[in-house]
Coordinates of C-alpha atoms and ligand atoms in Angstrom, one line a residue:
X1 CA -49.5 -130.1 -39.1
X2 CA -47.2 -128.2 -36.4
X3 CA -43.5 -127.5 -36.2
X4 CA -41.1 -127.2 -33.4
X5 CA -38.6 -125.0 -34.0
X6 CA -35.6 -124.3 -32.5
X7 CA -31.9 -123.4 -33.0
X8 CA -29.3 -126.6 -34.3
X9 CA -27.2 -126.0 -31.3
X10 CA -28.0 -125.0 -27.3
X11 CA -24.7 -124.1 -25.6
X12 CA -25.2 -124.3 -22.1
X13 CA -23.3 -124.4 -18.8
X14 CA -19.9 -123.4 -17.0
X15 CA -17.7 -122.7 -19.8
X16 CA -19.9 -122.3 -23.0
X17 CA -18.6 -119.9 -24.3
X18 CA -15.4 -121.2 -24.7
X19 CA -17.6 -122.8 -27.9
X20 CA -17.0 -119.6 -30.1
X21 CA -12.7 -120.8 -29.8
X22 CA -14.4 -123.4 -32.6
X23 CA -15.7 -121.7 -35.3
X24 CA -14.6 -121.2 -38.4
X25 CA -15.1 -118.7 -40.9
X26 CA -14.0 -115.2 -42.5
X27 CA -15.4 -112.5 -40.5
X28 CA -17.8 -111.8 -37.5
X29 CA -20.0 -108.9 -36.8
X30 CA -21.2 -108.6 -33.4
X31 CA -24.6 -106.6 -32.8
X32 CA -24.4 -105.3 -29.5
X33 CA -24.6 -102.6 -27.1
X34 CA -22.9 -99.4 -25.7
X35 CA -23.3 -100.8 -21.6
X36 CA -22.3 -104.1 -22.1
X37 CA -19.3 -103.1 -24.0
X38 CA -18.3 -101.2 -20.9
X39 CA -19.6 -104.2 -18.4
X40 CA -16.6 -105.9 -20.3
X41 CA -19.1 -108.4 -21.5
X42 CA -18.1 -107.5 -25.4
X43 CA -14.5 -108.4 -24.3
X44 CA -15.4 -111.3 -22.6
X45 CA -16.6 -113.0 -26.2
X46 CA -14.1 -110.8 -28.3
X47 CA -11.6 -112.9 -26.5
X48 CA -12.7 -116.4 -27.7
X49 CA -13.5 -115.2 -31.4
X50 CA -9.8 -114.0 -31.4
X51 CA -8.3 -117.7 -30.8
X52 CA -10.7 -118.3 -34.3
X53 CA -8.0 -115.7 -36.5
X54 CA -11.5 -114.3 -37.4
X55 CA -11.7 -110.5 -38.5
X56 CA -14.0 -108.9 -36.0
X57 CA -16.4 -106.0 -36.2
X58 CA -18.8 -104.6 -33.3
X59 CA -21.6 -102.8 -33.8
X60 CA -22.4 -101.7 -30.4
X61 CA -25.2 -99.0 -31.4
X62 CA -28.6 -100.7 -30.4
X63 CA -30.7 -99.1 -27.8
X64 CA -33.3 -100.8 -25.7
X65 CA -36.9 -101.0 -27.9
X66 CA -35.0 -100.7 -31.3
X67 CA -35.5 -99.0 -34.3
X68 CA -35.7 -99.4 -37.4
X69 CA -33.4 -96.8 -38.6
X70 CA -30.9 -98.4 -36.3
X71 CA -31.2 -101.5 -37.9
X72 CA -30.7 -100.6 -41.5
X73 CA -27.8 -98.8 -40.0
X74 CA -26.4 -101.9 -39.0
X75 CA -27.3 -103.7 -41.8
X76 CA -25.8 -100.5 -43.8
X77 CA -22.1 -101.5 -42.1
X78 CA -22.7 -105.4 -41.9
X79 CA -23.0 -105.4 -45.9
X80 CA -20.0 -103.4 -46.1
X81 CA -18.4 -106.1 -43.8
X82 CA -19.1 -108.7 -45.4
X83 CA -19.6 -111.4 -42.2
X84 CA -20.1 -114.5 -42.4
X85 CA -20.8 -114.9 -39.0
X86 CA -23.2 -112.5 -37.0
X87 CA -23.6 -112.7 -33.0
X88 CA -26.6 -111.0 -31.1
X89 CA -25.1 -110.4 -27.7
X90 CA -27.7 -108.7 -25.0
X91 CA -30.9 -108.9 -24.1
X92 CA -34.0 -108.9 -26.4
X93 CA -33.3 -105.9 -28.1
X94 CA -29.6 -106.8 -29.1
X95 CA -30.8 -110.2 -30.4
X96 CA -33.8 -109.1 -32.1
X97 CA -31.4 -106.4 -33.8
X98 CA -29.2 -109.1 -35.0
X99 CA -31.9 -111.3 -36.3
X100 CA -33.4 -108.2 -38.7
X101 CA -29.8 -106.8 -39.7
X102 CA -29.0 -110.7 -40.8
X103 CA -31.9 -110.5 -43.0
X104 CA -31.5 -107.0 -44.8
X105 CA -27.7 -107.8 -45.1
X106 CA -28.9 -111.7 -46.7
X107 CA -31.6 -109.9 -49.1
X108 CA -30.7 -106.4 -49.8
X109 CA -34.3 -106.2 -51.9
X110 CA -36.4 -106.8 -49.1
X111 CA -37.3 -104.3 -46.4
X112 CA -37.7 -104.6 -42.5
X113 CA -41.5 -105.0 -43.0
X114 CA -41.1 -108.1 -45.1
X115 CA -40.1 -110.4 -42.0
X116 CA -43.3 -112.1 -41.5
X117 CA -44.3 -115.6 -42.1
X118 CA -45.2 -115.5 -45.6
X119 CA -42.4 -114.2 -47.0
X120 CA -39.7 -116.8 -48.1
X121 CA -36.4 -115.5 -46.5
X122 CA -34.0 -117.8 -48.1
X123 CA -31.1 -116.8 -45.6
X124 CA -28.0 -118.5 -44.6
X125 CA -26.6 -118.1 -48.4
X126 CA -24.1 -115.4 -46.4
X127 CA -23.8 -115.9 -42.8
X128 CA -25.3 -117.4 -39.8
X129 CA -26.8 -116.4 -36.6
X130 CA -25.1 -117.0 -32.9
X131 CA -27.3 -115.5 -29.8
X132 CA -25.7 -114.5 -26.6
X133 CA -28.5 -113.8 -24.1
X134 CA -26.9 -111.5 -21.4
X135 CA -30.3 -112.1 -18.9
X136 CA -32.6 -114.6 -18.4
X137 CA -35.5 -113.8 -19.1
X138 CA -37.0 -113.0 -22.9
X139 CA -35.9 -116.8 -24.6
X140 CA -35.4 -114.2 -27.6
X141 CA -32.2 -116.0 -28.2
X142 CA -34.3 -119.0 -29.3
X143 CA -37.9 -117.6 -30.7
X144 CA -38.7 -116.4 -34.0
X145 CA -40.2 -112.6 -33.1
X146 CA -38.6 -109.8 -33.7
X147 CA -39.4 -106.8 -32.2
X148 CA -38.6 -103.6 -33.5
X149 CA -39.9 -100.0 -33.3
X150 CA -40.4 -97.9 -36.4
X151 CA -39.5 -94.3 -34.4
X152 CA -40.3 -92.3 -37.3
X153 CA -44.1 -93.6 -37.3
X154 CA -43.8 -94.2 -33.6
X155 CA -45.2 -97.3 -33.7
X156 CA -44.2 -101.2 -32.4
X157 CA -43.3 -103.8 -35.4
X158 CA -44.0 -107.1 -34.6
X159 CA -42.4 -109.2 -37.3
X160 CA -41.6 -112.5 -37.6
X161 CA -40.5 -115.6 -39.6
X162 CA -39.1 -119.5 -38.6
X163 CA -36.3 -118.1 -40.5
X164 CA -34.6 -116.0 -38.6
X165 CA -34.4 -118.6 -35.3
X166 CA -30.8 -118.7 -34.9
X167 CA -28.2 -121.6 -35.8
X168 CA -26.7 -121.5 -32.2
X169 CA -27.4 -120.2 -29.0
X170 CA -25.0 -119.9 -26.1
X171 CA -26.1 -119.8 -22.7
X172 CA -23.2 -119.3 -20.9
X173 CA -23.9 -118.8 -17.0
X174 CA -20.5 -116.4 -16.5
X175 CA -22.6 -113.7 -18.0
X176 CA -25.6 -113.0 -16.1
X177 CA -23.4 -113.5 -12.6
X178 CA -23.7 -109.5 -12.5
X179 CA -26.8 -109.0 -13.4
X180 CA -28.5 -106.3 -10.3
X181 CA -31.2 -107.8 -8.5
X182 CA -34.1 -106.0 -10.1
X183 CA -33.2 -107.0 -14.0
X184 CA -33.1 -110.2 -12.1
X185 CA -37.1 -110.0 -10.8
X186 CA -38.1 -108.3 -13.7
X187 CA -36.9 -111.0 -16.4
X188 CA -37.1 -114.0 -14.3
X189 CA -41.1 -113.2 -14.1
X190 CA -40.8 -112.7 -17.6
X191 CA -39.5 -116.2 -18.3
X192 CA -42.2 -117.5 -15.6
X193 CA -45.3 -115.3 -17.4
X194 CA -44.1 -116.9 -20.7
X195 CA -44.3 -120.3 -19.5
X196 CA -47.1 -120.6 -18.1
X197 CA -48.8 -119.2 -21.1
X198 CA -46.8 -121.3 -23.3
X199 CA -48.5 -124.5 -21.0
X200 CA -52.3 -122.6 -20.8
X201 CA -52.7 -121.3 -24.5
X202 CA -55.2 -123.1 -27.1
X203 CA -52.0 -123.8 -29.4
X204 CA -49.7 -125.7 -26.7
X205 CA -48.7 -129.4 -27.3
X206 CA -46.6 -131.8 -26.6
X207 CA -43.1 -130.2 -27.1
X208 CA -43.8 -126.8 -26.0
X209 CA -45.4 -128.4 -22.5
X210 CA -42.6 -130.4 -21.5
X211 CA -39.8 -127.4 -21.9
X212 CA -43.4 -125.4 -20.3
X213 CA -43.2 -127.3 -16.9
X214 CA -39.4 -127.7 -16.3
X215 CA -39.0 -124.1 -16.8
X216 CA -42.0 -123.4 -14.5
X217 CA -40.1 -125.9 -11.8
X218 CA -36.7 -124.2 -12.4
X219 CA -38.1 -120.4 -11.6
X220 CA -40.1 -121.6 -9.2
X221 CA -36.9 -123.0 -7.0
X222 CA -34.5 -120.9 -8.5
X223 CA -35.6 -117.0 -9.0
X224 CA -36.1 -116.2 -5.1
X225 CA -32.2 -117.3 -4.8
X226 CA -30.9 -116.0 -8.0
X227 CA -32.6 -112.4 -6.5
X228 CA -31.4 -112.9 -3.1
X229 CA -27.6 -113.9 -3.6
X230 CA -27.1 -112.6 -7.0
X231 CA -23.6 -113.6 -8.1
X232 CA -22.5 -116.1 -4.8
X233 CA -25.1 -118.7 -6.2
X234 CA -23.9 -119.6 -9.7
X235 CA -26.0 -122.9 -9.2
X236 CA -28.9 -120.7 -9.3
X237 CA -27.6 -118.2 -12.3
X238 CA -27.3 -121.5 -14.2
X239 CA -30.6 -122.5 -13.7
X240 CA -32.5 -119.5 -14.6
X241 CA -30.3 -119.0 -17.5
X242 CA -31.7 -122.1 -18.9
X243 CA -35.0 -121.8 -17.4
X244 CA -35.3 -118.8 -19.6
X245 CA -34.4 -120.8 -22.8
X246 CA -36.6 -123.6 -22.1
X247 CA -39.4 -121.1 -21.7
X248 CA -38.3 -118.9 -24.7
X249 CA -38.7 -122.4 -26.9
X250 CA -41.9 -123.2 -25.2
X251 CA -44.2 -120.3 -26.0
X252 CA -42.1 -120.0 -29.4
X253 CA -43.7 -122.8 -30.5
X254 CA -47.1 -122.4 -28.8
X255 CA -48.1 -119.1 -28.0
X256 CA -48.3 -116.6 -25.4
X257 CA -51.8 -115.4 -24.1
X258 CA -53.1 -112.2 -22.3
X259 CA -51.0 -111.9 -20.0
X260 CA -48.5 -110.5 -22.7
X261 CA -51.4 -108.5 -24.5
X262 CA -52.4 -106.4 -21.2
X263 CA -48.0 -106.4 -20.5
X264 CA -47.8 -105.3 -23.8
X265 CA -50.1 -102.8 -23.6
X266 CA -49.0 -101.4 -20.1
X267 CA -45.7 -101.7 -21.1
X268 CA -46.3 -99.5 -24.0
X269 CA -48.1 -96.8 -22.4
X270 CA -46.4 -95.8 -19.9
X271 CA -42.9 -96.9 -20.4
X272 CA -42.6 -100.4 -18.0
X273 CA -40.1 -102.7 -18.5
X274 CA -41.6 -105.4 -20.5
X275 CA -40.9 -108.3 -17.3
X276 CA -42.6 -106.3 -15.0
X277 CA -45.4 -105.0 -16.7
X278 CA -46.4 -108.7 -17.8
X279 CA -45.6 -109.7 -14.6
X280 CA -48.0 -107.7 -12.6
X281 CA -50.9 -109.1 -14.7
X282 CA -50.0 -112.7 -14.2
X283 CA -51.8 -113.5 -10.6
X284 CA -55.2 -111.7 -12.4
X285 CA -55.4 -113.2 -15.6
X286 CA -54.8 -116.8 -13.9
X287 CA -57.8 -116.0 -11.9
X288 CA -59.5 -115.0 -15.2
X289 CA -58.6 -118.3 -16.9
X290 CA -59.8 -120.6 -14.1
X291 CA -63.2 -121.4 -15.7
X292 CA -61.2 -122.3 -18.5
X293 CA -57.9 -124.0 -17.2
X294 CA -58.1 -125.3 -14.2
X295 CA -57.1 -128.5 -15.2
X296 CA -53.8 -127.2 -16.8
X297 CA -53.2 -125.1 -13.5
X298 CA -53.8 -127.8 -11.1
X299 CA -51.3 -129.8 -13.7
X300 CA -48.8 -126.9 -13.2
X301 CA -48.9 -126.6 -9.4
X302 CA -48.9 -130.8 -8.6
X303 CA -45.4 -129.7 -10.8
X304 CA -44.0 -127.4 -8.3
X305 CA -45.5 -129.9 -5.6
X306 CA -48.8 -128.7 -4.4
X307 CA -50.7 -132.4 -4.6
X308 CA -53.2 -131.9 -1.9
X309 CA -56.8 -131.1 -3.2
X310 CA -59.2 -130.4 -5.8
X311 CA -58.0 -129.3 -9.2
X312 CA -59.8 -126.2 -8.1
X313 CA -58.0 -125.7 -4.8
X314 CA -54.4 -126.6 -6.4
X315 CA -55.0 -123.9 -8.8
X316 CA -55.7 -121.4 -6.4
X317 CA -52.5 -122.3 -4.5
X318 CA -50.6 -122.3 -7.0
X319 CA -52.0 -119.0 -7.6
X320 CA -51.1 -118.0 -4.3
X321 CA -47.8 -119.1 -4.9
X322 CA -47.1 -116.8 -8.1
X323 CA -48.0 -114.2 -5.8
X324 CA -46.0 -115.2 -2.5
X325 CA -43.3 -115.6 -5.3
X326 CA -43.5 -112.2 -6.2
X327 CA -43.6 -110.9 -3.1
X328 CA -39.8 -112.7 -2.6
X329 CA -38.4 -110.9 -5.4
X330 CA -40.6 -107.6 -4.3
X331 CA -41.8 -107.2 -7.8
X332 CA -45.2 -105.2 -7.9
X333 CA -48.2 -107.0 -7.2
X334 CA -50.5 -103.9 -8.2
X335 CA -50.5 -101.6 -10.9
X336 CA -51.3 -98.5 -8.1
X337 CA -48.0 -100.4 -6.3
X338 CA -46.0 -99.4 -9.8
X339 CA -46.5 -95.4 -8.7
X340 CA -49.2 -94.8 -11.5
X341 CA -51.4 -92.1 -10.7
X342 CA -54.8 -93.0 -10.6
X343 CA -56.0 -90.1 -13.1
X344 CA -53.2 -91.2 -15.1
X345 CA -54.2 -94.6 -15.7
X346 CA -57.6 -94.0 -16.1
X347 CA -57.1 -91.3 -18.8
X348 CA -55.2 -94.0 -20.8
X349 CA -57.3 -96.7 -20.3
X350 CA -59.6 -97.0 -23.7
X351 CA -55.7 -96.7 -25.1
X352 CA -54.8 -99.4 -23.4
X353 CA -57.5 -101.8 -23.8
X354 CA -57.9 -101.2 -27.3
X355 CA -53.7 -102.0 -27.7
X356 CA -54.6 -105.2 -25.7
X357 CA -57.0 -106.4 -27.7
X358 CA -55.1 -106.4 -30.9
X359 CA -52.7 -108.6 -29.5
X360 CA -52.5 -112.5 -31.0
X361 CA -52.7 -113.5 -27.1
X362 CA -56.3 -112.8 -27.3
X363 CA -57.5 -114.8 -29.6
X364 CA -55.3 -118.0 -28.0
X365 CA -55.9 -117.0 -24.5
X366 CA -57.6 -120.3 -22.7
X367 CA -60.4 -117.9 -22.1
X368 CA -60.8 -115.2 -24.6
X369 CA -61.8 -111.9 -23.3
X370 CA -64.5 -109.3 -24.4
X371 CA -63.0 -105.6 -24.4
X372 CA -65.3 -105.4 -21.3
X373 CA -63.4 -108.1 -19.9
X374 CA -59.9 -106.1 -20.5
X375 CA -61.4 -103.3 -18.8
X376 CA -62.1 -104.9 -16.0
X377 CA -58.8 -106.8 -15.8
X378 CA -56.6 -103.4 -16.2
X379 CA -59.1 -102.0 -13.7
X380 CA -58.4 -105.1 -11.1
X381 CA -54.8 -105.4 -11.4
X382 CA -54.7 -101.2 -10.6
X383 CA -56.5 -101.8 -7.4
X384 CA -55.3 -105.2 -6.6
X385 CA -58.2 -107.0 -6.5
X386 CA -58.8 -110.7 -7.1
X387 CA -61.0 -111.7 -10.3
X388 CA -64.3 -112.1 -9.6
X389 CA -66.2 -112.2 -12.6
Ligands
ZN401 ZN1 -42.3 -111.9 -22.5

């Protein structure tokens, strides 16, 4: 038995926002923060909620990576509130923040660590959940994770529950106009790395591959000119704003694979961006997976229009054309590129291999990999050489 999840309501194009003008209710609490309050983003939705005579109440204290102290902050001043509305506005961090303050505020007895699977949530008795993604790029808006770190214990939560997907999502293009050209690469790959997982993994199917492969078309066409002309191609903004949706649902309800784990890891470590430092891994672990998936690469690149040849030469191009991609939106194609000292990296690298493997994308990866494996795949993508083994 599988489930697709996903929020009720998908808001997207020119104008969405406009959607907020129709809700109805007490009180909203918007989880935000501090930059895009100045960006004039927080006015931007402030403005619609007004035209509702709701009472509004920003929270605008979440930093990137989040913690949990923050959170039970929030949740601390959301309770006090008394919302029955609560709107993640951001990227990732902002959204996950929202969807673990909804929960403390809906079940006072339960802590942060309690969001997994196998804990019945019961929410929605007090408010519901709106996401405003302000990139394109995480699909956090639309995935059950939630990400949050515990600073005290310096360590990564990775929670989660169908629960906490949210009751609307807006994806309203006006938004991510602004966004600079290097948030642009950075989550664009992002939405690309997720996608193709979503389509390679050992838990895809039928639903997630469908939202898989449009996304996967959309970046493909769409990234380079998003980059390239930022905010005079709303055509573009538009497209990867919902590219980054359709690929948020799609490995949502599949899986991501090792890509993420060594990203993850990486990431981590030395303090990476988590769209680049997934990113850089993609063109490697591809190569890695061929024995496994060539058949769902070849599927992938005939997609994106490469029809000519074996599965096995399709794959390759369409390898080739992650990295000519990335080359467009001069994202790293090497760890070394990234300005990591050599001594540096390999000082850290039992860290790092050990973090990978305890990620969930091993064990779903099309190919699973032995910690030998890992080694060999940090020590590839440092140099820049293609797989071999
Ligand atoms: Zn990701």
């Amino acid at each position: 038995m599988w489930f697709f999840t996903s929020p009720r309501t998908i808001v997207f194009g020119e104008g969405a926002l406009e959607y907020l003008k129709e809700l109805e209710g007490k009180k909203v609490f918007i989880v935000t923060d501090k930059n895009l309050r100045k960006l004039g983003i927080v006015d931007k939705v402030v403005e619609q909620l007004k035209e509702t005579g709701m009472e509004i109440r920003i929270f605008d204290k979440v930093e990137p990576e989040p913690s949990k102290q923050t959170i039970e902050r929030g949740a601390k001043i959301l309770s006090e509130f008394g919302a029955d509305w609560i709107i993640g506005l951001g990227g990732g961090s902002c959204m996950d923040a929202a969807k673990a303050m909804w929960v403390l505020y809906e079940r006072p007895d339960l802590t942060i660590e309690d969001i997994t699977p196998f804990e019945k949530l019961n929410l929605r008795k007090k408010a519901r959940l709106i996401n405003i993604p302000t990139t394109s790029g995480t699909g956090a808006d639309v995935t059950w994770a939630v990400v949050i770190t515990d600073a005290e214990r310096k360590v990564k939560l990775e929670l989660a529950s169908k629960e906490v997907v949210a009751d609307i999502s807006i994806l309203d293009p006006a938004l991510v106009l602004d966004l600079p050209p290097k948030l642009t690469a950075d989550t664009g790959m992002d939405a690309l790395v997720q996608a193709i997982e979503a389509y390679t993994v050992q838990w895809k199917n039928d639903f997630s591959d469908a939202l898989a492969l449009r996304a996967i078309q959309l970046i493909f066409k769409y990234l380079p000119r998003a980059y390239k002309n930022g905010k005079n191609d709303p055509e573009a903004r538009e497209k990867m704003h919902n590219a980054a949706t359709m690929s948020g649902l799609a490995f949502s309800n599949s899986q991501i694979g090792i890509v993420h784990a060594l990203g993850h890891s990486l990431g981590a470590v030395f303090k990476i961006p988590h769209g680049r430092s997934v990113a850089v891994f993609l063109p490697y672990v591809m190569e890695y997976n061929l024995s496994e998936a060539v058949s769902l690469y070849a599927e992938i690149a005939e997609a994106i229009g490469i029809t000519d040849g074996s599965n096995e030469e399709k794959a390759r191009r369409l390898i080739e054309a992650v990295r000519k991609l990335m080359r467009e939106i001069e994202e790293p194609l090497s760890i070394k590129e990234m300005g990591i000292p050599r001594e540096d990296f390999e000082v850290k690298l039992n860290e790092l291999i050990e973090k990978a493997n305890e990620s969930t994308g091993t064990i779903v990866n099309p190919r699973v990999p032995t910690e030998e494996d890992y080694r060999k795949l940090f020590l590839y993508a440092y140099e820049g050489k293609s797989v071999d083994f």
